[in-house]
Amino acid sequence: MTGRPGVDVPDHRGRTGLDRQGRGLDRNPGVVVRDVELTSQGWHVLRRTTFDYRRRDGRWETQQRETYDRGDGAVVLPYDTARRRVLLTRQFRYPAYVNGHPDGMLVEAAAGLLDADDPEAAVRRESAEELGVTLGPLTRVLAAYMSPGSVTERLHFFAAPYTPADRTGTGGGVEAEGEDIEVLELPFSEALAMIRDGRIADGKTVLLLQWAALHGPFAPGAPDEAPSPAGTRPS
């Protein structure tokens, strides 16, 4: 009898037991997971979960939800307060292109999946690969679920100072992984203007730029100095 890839036998990434995710969860007494079905596994995993849910009026009902599991990620905004500049990227995003973006070329903060790294290591890795920059001390901004209705990913947000001397590589991403990333060094005022006129339409990037303007390195009265190391602020 042939096993089911990703369930009984390894899939193309060597994974098994992908239908076990969520079974046994008991942190919320008003939710009882009944079944988890693996509906698709590419590089990431799509599941359909059936669970009993207790409504606020006490009635129980059975619901189904699909979840897209791509792992957690991290994103960083490198900034230069002396020159009032930030480092961003521009790359083609097919999901945005197919959903109405004029050309699919999105301006974004450098980001990536954690894979086997912790969030701090992941943003340093992505900054080197995508931006060609070696980051200074990291400030942990927050962690958030960006699309909790269907995507499991929790995204860790950071900011970090840099100087021209810290741009030690060319960036551009990893070509073997299909990445073709343009590095943008922009005046911070222009980056904010790009939010207002729609040239920046990526949620994580909007959040980091607004944080930088309101509470971060470009906030009124902010000291022109390196931030506290990661871990000194709550996520």
N, CA and C of each residue as an Amber inpcrd file, in Angstrom:
protein
   705
   0.8400000  -1.1900000   0.0000000   0.0000000   0.0000000   0.0000000
   0.8840000   1.2520000   0.0000000   0.5980000   2.1730000  -0.9050000
   1.3990000   3.3750000  -1.0350000   1.0010000   4.3870000   0.0250000
   1.9900000   4.9540000   0.7250000   1.7020000   5.9450000   1.7500000
   1.4130000   7.3070000   1.1610000   0.9380000   8.2070000   1.9860000
   0.6240000   9.5630000   1.5540000   1.8200000  10.4740000   1.8240000
   2.3730000  11.0870000   0.7720000   3.5340000  11.9640000   0.9640000
   3.2200000  13.0780000   1.9540000   4.1370000  13.2900000   2.8700000
   3.9640000  14.3140000   3.8760000   3.1660000  13.8640000   5.0780000
   2.5310000  12.6950000   4.9710000   1.7360000  12.1580000   6.0670000
   2.3750000  10.8820000   6.5910000   2.3480000   9.8240000   5.7400000
   2.9090000   8.5280000   6.1350000   4.3370000   8.3410000   5.6530000
   4.6530000   8.9440000   4.5210000   6.0000000   8.8220000   3.9400000
   6.5360000  10.2230000   3.6710000   7.8440000  10.3720000   3.5900000
   8.4120000  11.7050000   3.3730000   7.9550000  12.3300000   2.0590000
   7.7160000  13.6520000   2.1030000   7.4060000  14.3660000   0.8640000
   8.7020000  14.8320000   0.2180000   8.6230000  15.7280000  -0.7650000
   9.8100000  16.1660000  -1.4980000  10.7910000  16.9380000  -0.6320000
  10.3620000  17.3900000   0.5610000  11.2670000  18.0690000   1.4920000
  11.6240000  17.1830000   2.6780000  11.2480000  15.9030000   2.6010000
  11.5870000  14.9660000   3.6600000  10.7000000  15.0370000   4.8750000
   9.5160000  15.6410000   4.7570000   8.6360000  15.8490000   5.8970000
   7.5760000  14.7580000   5.9900000   7.2400000  14.3640000   7.2020000
   6.1090000  13.4790000   7.4690000   5.2780000  14.0890000   8.6000000
   4.0930000  13.5460000   8.8110000   3.2520000  14.0030000   9.9020000
   2.7210000  15.4040000   9.7440000   2.5990000  15.8830000   8.5100000
   2.1260000  17.2440000   8.3020000   0.6560000  17.4130000   8.6810000
  -0.0600000  16.3010000   8.8120000  -1.4620000  16.3730000   9.2250000
  -1.6160000  16.4110000  10.7470000  -0.5030000  16.4140000  11.4860000
  -0.5790000  16.4170000  12.9450000  -0.6260000  17.8270000  13.5300000
  -0.2790000  18.8200000  12.7290000  -0.2220000  20.1810000  13.2380000
  -1.5930000  20.6240000  13.7500000  -1.6800000  21.0130000  15.0000000
  -2.9250000  21.4940000  15.5890000  -3.6660000  20.4490000  16.3940000
  -3.4070000  19.1900000  16.1440000  -4.0630000  18.1470000  16.9340000
  -3.5440000  18.2220000  18.3730000  -4.4260000  18.1090000  19.3180000
  -4.0110000  18.1370000  20.7120000  -3.9390000  19.5230000  21.3190000
  -4.2270000  20.5650000  20.5570000  -4.2380000  21.9030000  21.1430000
  -5.3090000  21.9970000  22.2270000  -4.9340000  22.4970000  23.3880000
  -5.9020000  22.5900000  24.4820000  -5.7790000  23.8950000  25.2680000
  -5.1140000  24.9000000  24.7000000  -4.9380000  26.1560000  25.4300000
  -6.2350000  26.9460000  25.5410000  -7.1610000  26.7050000  24.6260000
  -8.4570000  27.3840000  24.6540000  -9.5430000  26.3350000  24.8760000
 -10.1950000  26.3060000  26.0590000 -11.2070000  25.2910000  26.3330000
 -12.4450000  25.4170000  25.4570000 -12.5690000  26.5240000  24.7490000
 -13.7000000  26.7010000  23.8580000 -13.4410000  26.2450000  22.4370000
 -12.3160000  25.5790000  22.2140000 -11.9770000  25.0730000  20.8780000
 -11.4910000  23.6340000  21.0250000 -12.1290000  22.7140000  20.2880000
 -11.7350000  21.3090000  20.3050000 -11.4710000  20.8740000  18.8710000
 -10.1990000  20.5860000  18.5530000  -9.8290000  20.1720000  17.1980000
 -10.2560000  18.7320000  16.9770000 -11.0030000  18.5020000  15.8980000
 -11.5190000  17.1710000  15.5860000 -10.7340000  16.4670000  14.4900000
 -10.2940000  17.2180000  13.4790000  -9.6100000  16.5730000  12.3570000
  -8.7420000  17.6000000  11.6500000  -7.6110000  17.1460000  11.1300000
  -6.7250000  17.9870000  10.3340000  -6.4340000  17.2430000   9.0350000
  -6.7700000  17.8680000   7.9250000  -6.5950000  17.2500000   6.6070000
  -5.5400000  18.0200000   5.8240000  -4.5760000  17.3100000   5.2890000
  -3.5630000  17.9170000   4.4400000  -4.1350000  18.0310000   3.0300000
  -4.3670000  19.2510000   2.5600000  -4.9980000  19.4400000   1.2520000
  -4.0040000  19.7560000   0.1480000  -2.8410000  20.2820000   0.5050000
  -1.8250000  20.5870000  -0.4960000  -0.4940000  20.7690000   0.2010000
   0.5660000  20.2560000  -0.4200000   1.8970000  20.5440000   0.0890000
   2.8250000  20.8060000  -1.0810000   3.1990000  22.0580000  -1.1910000
   4.2410000  22.4450000  -2.1210000   5.4590000  22.7320000  -1.2700000
   6.0340000  23.9130000  -1.4640000   7.1220000  24.2930000  -0.5540000
   6.5480000  24.5640000   0.8380000   5.3250000  25.1280000   0.8540000
   4.6030000  25.3630000   2.1030000   3.3770000  24.4520000   2.1430000
   2.5670000  24.5660000   3.1970000   1.5480000  23.5530000   3.4600000
   0.1760000  24.1870000   3.6540000  -0.8190000  23.6230000   2.9920000
  -2.2070000  24.0430000   3.1570000  -2.9630000  22.9180000   3.8600000
  -3.6700000  23.2700000   4.9510000  -4.4320000  22.2990000   5.7230000
  -5.8800000  22.7520000   5.8620000  -6.7890000  21.7840000   6.0200000
  -8.1760000  22.0610000   6.3680000  -8.4340000  21.4250000   7.7240000
  -8.7770000  22.2500000   8.7070000  -8.9890000  21.7790000  10.0730000
 -10.4650000  21.8890000  10.4330000 -10.9880000  20.8130000  11.0190000
 -12.3490000  20.7960000  11.5380000 -12.2790000  20.8700000  13.0560000
 -13.0400000  21.8020000  13.6440000 -13.0000000  21.9590000  15.0970000
 -14.3700000  22.3800000  15.6110000 -14.6140000  22.0530000  16.8740000
 -15.8060000  22.5200000  17.5700000 -15.4620000  23.8380000  18.2630000
 -16.3720000  24.8010000  18.1320000 -16.1360000  26.1350000  18.6850000
 -17.3240000  26.5430000  19.5490000 -17.0360000  26.9670000  20.7750000
 -18.0790000  27.4270000  21.6730000 -18.2670000  28.9330000  21.5190000
 -19.4680000  29.2990000  21.0650000 -19.7690000  30.6980000  20.8580000
 -19.9310000  31.4300000  22.1910000 -19.9910000  32.7420000  22.1330000
 -20.0840000  33.5360000  23.3580000 -21.3660000  33.2580000  24.1430000
 -22.4230000  32.8170000  23.4310000 -23.6800000  32.5070000  24.1370000
 -23.7050000  31.0890000  24.6820000 -22.5760000  30.3570000  24.5480000
 -22.4730000  29.0220000  25.1060000 -22.7630000  27.8980000  24.1370000
 -23.3390000  28.1970000  22.9860000 -23.6460000  27.1610000  22.0070000
 -22.3690000  26.6730000  21.3150000 -22.3070000  25.3550000  21.0730000
 -21.1970000  24.7710000  20.3390000 -21.5980000  24.6120000  18.8770000
 -20.6470000  24.8630000  17.9830000 -20.8690000  24.6130000  16.5640000
 -19.5820000  24.0950000  15.9430000 -19.7150000  23.3380000  14.8680000
 -18.5560000  22.7840000  14.1620000 -18.1890000  23.7100000  13.0070000
 -16.9060000  24.0480000  12.9360000 -16.4090000  24.9320000  11.8860000
 -15.2360000  24.2760000  11.1710000 -14.9530000  24.7560000   9.9690000
 -13.7720000  24.3500000   9.2220000 -13.0060000  25.5910000   8.8010000
 -11.6900000  25.5220000   8.8730000 -10.8430000  26.6130000   8.4210000
  -9.6560000  26.0430000   7.6510000  -9.2620000  26.7380000   6.5920000
  -8.0330000  26.4020000   5.8800000  -6.9190000  27.3150000   6.3800000
  -5.7500000  26.7410000   6.6060000  -4.5980000  27.5180000   7.0510000
  -3.4320000  27.2750000   6.1040000  -2.7550000  28.3500000   5.7880000
  -1.5590000  28.2820000   4.9440000  -0.3530000  28.4490000   5.8530000
   0.4800000  27.4330000   5.9200000   1.6150000  27.4000000   6.8360000
   2.9070000  27.5520000   6.0480000   3.5350000  28.7050000   6.1900000
   4.8100000  28.9580000   5.5110000   5.9310000  29.2030000   6.5060000
   5.6620000  28.9730000   7.7900000   6.6450000  29.2730000   8.8200000
   6.5810000  30.7400000   9.2170000   7.3610000  31.1080000  10.2250000
   7.4140000  32.4940000  10.6840000   8.4980000  33.2540000   9.9300000
   8.4270000  34.5850000  10.0050000   9.3830000  35.4060000   9.2730000
   9.8800000  36.5730000  10.0890000  10.7720000  37.3540000   9.4860000
  11.3280000  38.5370000  10.1310000  11.5960000  39.5940000   9.0730000
  11.4840000  40.8600000   9.4770000  11.6610000  41.9880000   8.5610000
  12.4400000  43.0790000   9.2790000  13.2180000  43.8560000   8.5280000
  14.0570000  44.8710000   9.1640000  14.0810000  46.1420000   8.3210000
  14.1320000  47.2830000   9.0230000  14.3070000  48.5810000   8.3800000
  15.6810000  49.1350000   8.7610000  16.6570000  49.0740000   7.8590000
  17.9460000  49.7250000   8.1280000  17.8190000  51.2390000   7.9020000
  18.3890000  52.0260000   8.8190000  18.2530000  53.4790000   8.7190000
  19.5830000  54.1610000   9.0130000  19.7610000  55.3060000   8.3930000
  20.9410000  56.1420000   8.5970000  20.4320000  57.5100000   9.0400000
  20.5020000  57.8070000  10.3430000  19.9540000  59.0640000  10.8430000
  20.8030000  60.2610000  10.4120000  22.0990000  60.0760000  10.2600000
  22.9640000  61.1910000   9.8780000  22.5870000  61.7190000   8.4960000
  22.2940000  60.8060000   7.5800000  21.9170000  61.2160000   6.2130000
  20.4160000  61.1370000   5.9930000  19.6570000  60.7170000   7.0390000
  18.1960000  60.5980000   6.9860000  17.7510000  59.7540000   5.7900000
  18.3100000  58.5620000   5.7420000  17.9940000  57.6290000   4.6600000
  17.6310000  56.2640000   5.2220000  16.9190000  55.4930000   4.3940000
  16.5760000  54.1050000   4.7260000  16.8960000  53.2290000   3.5290000
  17.1270000  51.9470000   3.8200000  17.3820000  50.9600000   2.7650000
  16.1510000  50.0880000   2.5810000  15.6540000  50.0260000   1.3400000
  14.5130000  49.1970000   0.9940000  14.8490000  48.3800000  -0.2510000
  13.9250000  47.5450000  -0.6580000  14.1140000  46.7060000  -1.8360000
  12.9650000  46.9390000  -2.8160000  13.1910000  46.5360000  -4.0750000
  12.1040000  46.4770000  -5.0510000  12.2260000  45.1500000  -5.7920000
  11.1100000  44.4050000  -5.8370000  11.1180000  43.1150000  -6.5150000
   9.7260000  42.7680000  -7.0260000   9.6700000  41.8380000  -7.9730000
   8.3980000  41.4320000  -8.5570000   7.6690000  40.4750000  -7.6240000
   6.3900000  40.7610000  -7.3810000   5.5370000  39.9300000  -6.5350000
   4.3100000  39.5180000  -7.3440000   4.2920000  38.2880000  -7.8080000
   3.1830000  37.8520000  -8.6600000   1.8230000  37.9490000  -7.9660000
   1.6780000  37.5460000  -6.6840000   0.3580000  37.6710000  -6.0480000
  -0.1880000  39.1000000  -6.0840000   0.6740000  40.1040000  -5.9120000
   0.2160000  41.4850000  -6.0090000  -0.1340000  41.8360000  -7.4490000
   0.6550000  41.3550000  -8.3940000   0.4230000  41.6290000  -9.8110000
  -0.9220000  41.0790000 -10.2780000  -1.2330000  39.8460000  -9.8670000
  -2.4830000  39.2250000 -10.2920000  -3.6870000  39.8240000  -9.5770000
  -3.4340000  40.5740000  -8.4980000  -4.5300000  41.1640000  -7.7170000
  -4.5790000  42.6830000  -7.8590000  -4.2060000  43.1870000  -9.0260000
  -4.4600000  44.5810000  -9.3280000  -3.2940000  45.5310000  -9.2700000
  -2.1280000  45.1170000  -8.7430000  -0.9920000  46.0320000  -8.7420000
  -0.5530000  46.2740000 -10.1850000  -0.2290000  47.5150000 -10.5490000
   0.0430000  47.8230000 -11.9630000   1.0990000  46.9440000 -12.6260000
   2.2480000  46.7450000 -11.9630000   3.2970000  45.9430000 -12.5790000
   3.8590000  44.8640000 -11.6560000   3.3570000  44.7690000 -10.4520000
   3.8280000  43.7510000  -9.5200000   5.1610000  44.0520000  -8.8800000
   5.7570000  45.2150000  -9.1650000   7.0560000  45.5630000  -8.5930000
   6.8170000  46.3140000  -7.2780000   7.0090000  45.6060000  -6.1670000
   6.7180000  46.1800000  -4.8480000   7.9840000  46.6870000  -4.1650000
   7.8590000  47.8570000  -3.5430000   8.9240000  48.3920000  -2.6970000
   8.6750000  47.8890000  -1.2820000   9.6930000  47.2530000  -0.6910000
   9.5160000  46.5770000   0.5900000  10.7450000  46.7280000   1.4710000
  10.5390000  46.5170000   2.7650000  11.6520000  46.3020000   3.6910000
  12.1710000  44.8800000   3.4950000  13.4570000  44.6860000   3.6950000
  14.0550000  43.3640000   3.5320000  13.4550000  42.3830000   4.5380000
  13.0810000  41.2000000   4.0670000  12.4060000  40.2330000   4.9310000
  12.6530000  38.8280000   4.4080000  12.3810000  37.8590000   5.2670000
  12.5040000  36.4650000   4.8650000  11.9840000  35.5470000   5.9440000
  11.8430000  34.2880000   5.5950000  11.4120000  33.2920000   6.5620000
  12.5500000  32.9660000   7.5260000  12.1720000  32.5640000   8.7340000
  13.1950000  32.2330000   9.7270000  13.9580000  30.9800000   9.3480000
  13.2680000  30.0050000   8.7450000  13.8590000  28.6870000   8.5050000
  14.3750000  28.1390000   9.8420000  15.6500000  27.8160000   9.9400000
  16.1570000  27.2560000  11.1980000  16.7900000  28.3210000  12.0940000
  16.7130000  29.6000000  11.6930000  17.3620000  30.6700000  12.4470000
  16.4080000  31.3030000  13.4550000  16.9710000  32.0200000  14.4300000
  16.1450000  32.8610000  15.2800000  15.8830000  34.1690000  14.5250000
  14.9070000  34.9820000  14.9670000  14.5590000  36.1870000  14.1990000
  15.7290000  37.1330000  13.9640000  16.5680000  37.3370000  14.9730000
  17.6870000  38.2580000  14.8220000  18.6600000  37.7710000  13.7450000
  18.9770000  36.4870000  13.7840000  19.8860000  35.9280000  12.7790000
  19.2650000  36.0010000  11.3920000  17.9490000  35.7950000  11.3230000
  17.2740000  35.8060000  10.0260000  17.3490000  37.1870000   9.3760000
  17.1210000  38.2670000  10.1470000  17.1650000  39.5830000   9.5160000
  18.5870000  39.9770000   9.1410000  19.5700000  39.5280000   9.8850000
  20.9530000  39.7900000   9.4790000  21.2790000  39.0430000   8.1880000
  20.8150000  37.8080000   8.0800000  21.0130000  37.0250000   6.8530000
  20.3390000  37.6960000   5.6620000  19.0820000  38.0870000   5.8260000
  18.3510000  38.6900000   4.7210000  18.9370000  40.0470000   4.3330000
  19.4100000  40.8150000   5.3040000  20.0150000  42.1030000   4.9900000
  21.2820000  41.9370000   4.1740000  22.0700000  40.9310000   4.5100000
  23.2900000  40.6710000   3.7380000  22.9500000  40.2090000   2.3270000
  21.9700000  39.2960000   2.2080000  21.6270000  38.7330000   0.8970000
  20.9040000  39.7380000   0.0130000  19.9060000  40.4280000   0.5720000
  19.0640000  41.2900000  -0.2480000  19.6290000  42.6980000  -0.4130000
  20.2270000  43.2340000   0.6620000  20.6720000  44.6240000   0.6480000
  22.1820000  44.7850000   0.5490000  22.9290000  43.7400000   0.8580000
  24.3780000  43.8580000   0.8750000  24.8790000  44.7210000   2.0100000
  24.1680000  44.7050000   3.1550000  24.5450000  45.5490000   4.2820000
  24.7580000  44.7020000   5.5280000  25.7690000  45.0760000   6.3170000
  26.0110000  44.4630000   7.6130000  25.3850000  45.3650000   8.6750000
  24.3940000  44.8460000   9.3740000  23.6110000  45.6630000  10.2900000
  24.3370000  45.9440000  11.5880000  24.0170000  47.1010000  12.1760000
  24.4430000  47.4170000  13.5210000  23.5190000  46.7460000  14.5220000
  23.5040000  47.2350000  15.7800000  22.6380000  46.6230000  16.8010000
  21.1710000  46.7150000  16.4030000  20.4360000  45.6540000  16.6930000
  19.0290000  45.5710000  16.3040000  18.1180000  46.1080000  17.3940000
  17.0620000  46.7990000  16.9790000  15.9690000  47.1560000  17.8700000
  14.7720000  46.2910000  17.5080000  14.2620000  45.5650000  18.4960000
  13.0510000  44.7750000  18.2700000  11.8490000  45.7130000  18.3740000
  11.0560000  45.7870000  17.3240000   9.9150000  46.6980000  17.2750000
   8.6590000  46.0240000  17.8000000   8.2900000  44.8960000  17.2090000
   7.1060000  44.1450000  17.6220000   7.0730000  42.8400000  16.8520000
   6.0790000  42.0130000  17.1690000   5.7950000  40.8140000  16.3840000
   4.2980000  40.7790000  16.1550000   3.8810000  40.4010000  14.9480000
   2.4620000  40.4860000  14.6070000   2.0770000  39.4070000  13.6060000
   0.8120000  38.9890000  13.7060000   0.2090000  38.1240000  12.7030000
  -0.3580000  39.0270000  11.6190000   0.1380000  38.8860000  10.3810000
  -0.2050000  39.8350000   9.3430000  -1.4850000  39.4900000   8.5910000
  -1.8670000  38.2250000   8.5580000  -3.1000000  37.8170000   7.8850000
  -3.6940000  36.6360000   8.6440000  -4.1750000  36.8710000   9.8820000
  -4.5270000  35.7700000  10.7750000  -5.7780000  34.9990000  10.3820000
  -6.5180000  35.4790000   9.3890000  -7.6800000  34.7220000   8.9620000
  -7.3420000  33.4530000   8.2130000  -6.1170000  33.3760000   7.6570000
  -5.7740000  32.1930000   6.8760000  -4.3020000  31.8070000   6.9220000
  -3.4160000  32.7310000   7.2380000  -1.9770000  32.4660000   7.2110000
  -1.4540000  32.3840000   8.6330000  -0.6970000  31.3300000   8.9380000
  -0.2160000  31.1190000  10.3030000   0.9830000  31.9920000  10.6610000
   1.6420000  32.5690000   9.6860000   2.9100000  33.2600000   9.9050000
   2.8220000  34.3750000  10.9480000   3.7910000  34.3890000  11.8460000
   4.0290000  35.5040000  12.7620000   5.2950000  36.2040000  12.2930000
   5.2050000  37.5220000  12.0980000   6.3170000  38.2780000  11.5420000
   6.9700000  39.1110000  12.6370000   8.2950000  38.9990000  12.7510000
   9.0710000  39.7320000  13.7500000   9.6730000  40.9770000  13.0880000
   9.4200000  42.1420000  13.6730000   9.8340000  43.4210000  13.0970000
  11.0450000  43.9780000  13.8400000  12.0230000  44.4560000  13.0610000
  13.2380000  45.0390000  13.6240000  13.6070000  46.3180000  12.8730000
  14.4490000  47.1130000  13.5080000  15.1090000  48.2380000  12.8580000
  16.5690000  48.2070000  13.2800000  17.4390000  48.7940000  12.4530000
  18.8660000  48.7690000  12.7660000  19.5710000  49.9060000  12.0410000
  20.5450000  50.5300000  12.7020000  21.3120000  51.5870000  12.0390000
  22.3270000  50.9980000  11.0640000  22.6660000  51.8150000  10.0840000
  23.7610000  51.4540000   9.1700000  24.4250000  52.7520000   8.7170000
  25.6260000  52.6190000   8.1850000  26.3390000  53.7280000   7.5630000
  26.7810000  53.2920000   6.1750000  27.2390000  54.2100000   5.3220000
  27.7350000  53.7820000   4.0070000  28.8230000  52.7220000   4.1000000
  29.6400000  52.7670000   5.1590000  30.7090000  51.7760000   5.3000000
  30.1820000  50.3770000   5.5760000  28.9310000  50.2900000   6.0410000
  28.3380000  48.9830000   6.3440000  27.7750000  48.2880000   5.1120000
  27.7600000  48.9760000   3.9930000  27.2800000  48.3460000   2.7510000
  28.4360000  47.5760000   2.1320000  28.5710000  46.3510000   2.5940000
  29.7400000  45.5230000   2.2810000  29.5340000  44.5830000   1.1050000
  28.3400000  44.5490000   0.5240000  28.0690000  43.6700000  -0.6100000
  27.1480000  44.3500000  -1.6010000  26.8130000  43.6290000  -2.6630000
  25.9660000  44.2040000  -3.7060000  24.4960000  43.9470000  -3.4720000
  24.1640000  42.9670000  -2.6340000  22.7640000  42.6190000  -2.4260000
  22.1740000  41.9680000  -3.6630000  20.8640000  42.0900000  -3.8000000
  20.2060000  41.5070000  -4.9690000  19.5250000  40.1910000  -4.7340000
  19.7580000  39.5710000  -3.5700000  19.1250000  38.2910000  -3.2760000
  19.9300000  37.1100000  -3.7830000  19.3510000  35.9280000  -3.6190000
  20.0030000  34.6760000  -4.0090000  19.4450000  34.2440000  -5.3630000
  20.2580000  34.3510000  -6.3920000  19.7850000  34.0600000  -7.7440000
  19.3010000  32.6250000  -7.8770000  19.9650000  31.6920000  -7.1840000
  19.5730000  30.2880000  -7.2660000  18.1680000  30.0480000  -6.7280000
  17.6730000  30.9630000  -5.8960000  16.3190000  30.8600000  -5.3520000
  15.3220000  31.7000000  -6.1360000  15.7510000  32.2060000  -7.3050000
  14.8710000  32.9800000  -8.1570000  14.7460000  34.4400000  -7.7780000
  15.5820000  34.9170000  -6.8560000  15.4700000  36.3020000  -6.4030000
  16.1790000  37.2510000  -7.3640000  15.5680000  38.3830000  -7.6250000
  16.1300000  39.4340000  -8.4710000  15.7090000  40.7550000  -7.8490000
  16.4920000  41.2200000  -6.8700000  16.0780000  42.2970000  -5.9780000
  16.9110000  43.5520000  -6.2220000  16.2320000  44.6660000  -6.4220000
  16.8810000  45.9580000  -6.5620000  16.9820000  46.6140000  -5.1920000
  18.1430000  47.1500000  -4.8780000  18.3520000  47.8370000  -3.6090000
  18.0450000  49.3230000  -3.7910000  17.2210000  49.8730000  -2.9100000
  16.8570000  51.2830000  -2.9510000  17.3200000  51.9660000  -1.6760000
  18.1560000  52.9890000  -1.8190000  18.5030000  53.8490000  -0.6840000
  17.7430000  55.1540000  -0.8780000  16.7780000  55.4190000   0.0170000
  15.8640000  56.5280000  -0.1740000  15.9320000  57.5070000   0.9900000
  15.7460000  58.7940000   0.6990000  15.5170000  59.7370000   1.8080000
  14.2700000  59.3000000   2.5690000  14.3250000  59.3990000   3.8940000
  13.1900000  58.9510000   4.6910000  11.9170000  59.7210000   4.3280000
  12.0450000  61.0030000   4.0480000  10.8780000  61.8040000   3.6810000
  10.2420000  61.2900000   2.3940000  11.0560000  60.8420000   1.4630000
  10.5060000  60.2980000   0.2140000   9.7940000  58.9740000   0.4660000
  10.3700000  58.1400000   1.3430000   9.7200000  56.8640000   1.6560000
   8.3350000  57.1080000   2.2470000   8.2040000  58.1000000   3.1270000
   6.8890000  58.4230000   3.6780000   5.9490000  58.9340000   2.5910000
   6.4630000  59.7500000   1.6840000   5.6370000  60.2440000   0.5820000
   5.1590000  59.0980000  -0.3040000   5.9760000  58.0620000  -0.4460000
   5.6100000  56.9070000  -1.2690000   4.4630000  56.1150000  -0.6480000
   4.3290000  56.1790000   0.6790000   3.1560000  55.5790000   1.3140000
   1.9130000  56.3650000   0.9280000   2.0310000  57.6880000   1.0140000
   0.8690000  58.5400000   0.7630000   0.3690000  58.4400000  -0.6710000
   1.2800000  58.3150000  -1.6370000   0.8310000  58.2900000  -3.0340000
   0.6980000  56.8730000  -3.5990000   0.9110000  55.8510000  -2.7510000
   0.6620000  54.4820000  -3.1690000   1.8380000  53.7530000  -3.7840000
   2.9830000  54.4040000  -3.9060000   4.1380000  53.6930000  -4.4580000
   4.6640000  52.6350000  -3.5020000   4.4260000  52.8050000  -2.2140000
   4.6810000  51.7520000  -1.2260000   3.3300000  51.2480000  -0.7630000
   3.0620000  49.9660000  -1.0660000   1.7620000  49.3730000  -0.7430000
   1.9160000  48.0610000   0.0080000   3.0890000  47.8190000   0.5510000
   3.3680000  46.6010000   1.3040000   3.1530000  46.8620000   2.7890000
   2.3270000  46.0350000   3.4240000   1.9100000  46.3010000   4.7930000
   3.0430000  46.3600000   5.7930000   3.9570000  45.4110000   5.7460000
   5.0340000  45.3760000   6.7340000   5.9390000  46.5980000   6.6110000
   6.1130000  47.0660000   5.3730000   6.9660000  48.2230000   5.1400000
   6.2930000  49.5000000   5.6260000   4.9940000  49.6280000   5.3590000
   4.2390000  50.7750000   5.8620000   4.3300000  50.8400000   7.3820000
   4.1700000  49.6880000   8.0440000   4.2100000  49.6590000   9.5050000
   5.5650000  50.1290000  10.0270000   6.6500000  49.6300000   9.4520000
   7.9790000  50.0040000   9.9390000   8.2830000  51.4780000   9.6740000
   7.9040000  51.9900000   8.5180000   8.1630000  53.3950000   8.2210000
   7.3540000  54.3080000   9.1360000   6.1030000  53.9480000   9.3970000
   5.2930000  54.7520000  10.3050000   5.8460000  54.6910000  11.7280000
   6.3010000  53.5120000  12.1420000   6.9370000  53.4090000  13.4690000
   8.1610000  54.3020000  13.5450000   8.9820000  54.2800000  12.4990000
  10.2000000  55.0920000  12.5000000   9.8830000  56.5820000  12.6040000
   8.7610000  56.9900000  12.0070000   8.3770000  58.3960000  12.0410000
   7.7610000  58.8000000  13.3720000   7.0270000  57.8890000  13.9970000
   6.2790000  58.2340000  15.2070000   7.0320000  57.9240000  16.4960000
   7.7520000  56.8000000  16.5090000   8.3670000  56.3320000  17.7510000
   9.8360000  55.9430000  17.5940000  10.3230000  55.8780000  16.3790000
  11.6540000  55.3510000  16.1220000  12.6920000  56.4220000  15.8650000
  13.6760000  56.1250000  15.0150000  14.8340000  57.0080000  14.8640000
  14.5330000  58.3530000  14.2240000  13.3980000  58.4810000  13.5090000
  13.0690000  59.7510000  12.8630000  11.9150000  60.4710000  13.5630000
  11.5350000  59.9920000  14.7390000  10.4750000  60.6460000  15.5000000
  10.9580000  61.9990000  16.0110000  10.0570000  62.9540000  16.1760000
  10.4670000  64.2510000  16.7310000  11.1510000  64.0830000  18.0790000
  12.3210000  64.6580000  18.2230000  13.0460000  64.5880000  19.4790000
  13.8380000  63.3210000  19.6790000  13.8300000  62.3940000  18.6870000
  14.5870000  61.1450000  18.8340000  16.0790000  61.4490000  18.8410000
  16.8330000  60.8170000  19.7360000  18.2860000  61.0550000  19.7690000
  18.9590000  60.4570000  18.5470000  19.9930000  61.1040000  18.0780000
  20.7590000  60.6150000  16.9270000  21.8300000  59.6610000  17.4340000
  21.3780000  58.4540000  17.7790000  22.3040000  57.4780000  18.3330000
  21.7960000  56.0860000  18.0470000  22.6620000  55.0960000  18.2740000
  22.2760000  53.7140000  18.0190000  21.1880000  53.2930000  18.9870000
  20.2570000  52.3880000  18.5430000  19.1670000  51.9460000  19.4050000
  19.6250000  50.9160000  20.4100000  18.7310000  50.6100000  21.3530000
  19.0170000  49.5460000  22.3080000  19.0610000  48.2110000  21.6040000
  19.8900000  47.2720000  22.0520000  19.9630000  45.9600000  21.4200000
  18.6210000  45.2300000  21.4720000  18.4640000  44.2750000  20.5230000
  17.2410000  43.4850000  20.4800000  17.0330000  42.7800000  21.7970000
  15.7830000  42.7020000  22.1900000  15.4640000  42.0240000  23.4240000
  15.1600000  42.9680000  24.5700000  15.4790000  44.2800000  24.3970000
  15.2140000  45.2220000  25.4740000  13.8280000  45.8250000  25.3580000
  13.1310000  45.5310000  24.2410000  11.7670000  45.9880000  24.0850000
  10.8530000  44.7770000  23.9570000   9.6360000  44.8500000  24.4630000
   8.7520000  43.7060000  24.3300000   8.3330000  43.4850000  22.8990000
   8.1740000  42.2070000  22.5010000   7.7240000  41.9080000  21.1530000
   6.2180000  41.8670000  21.1200000
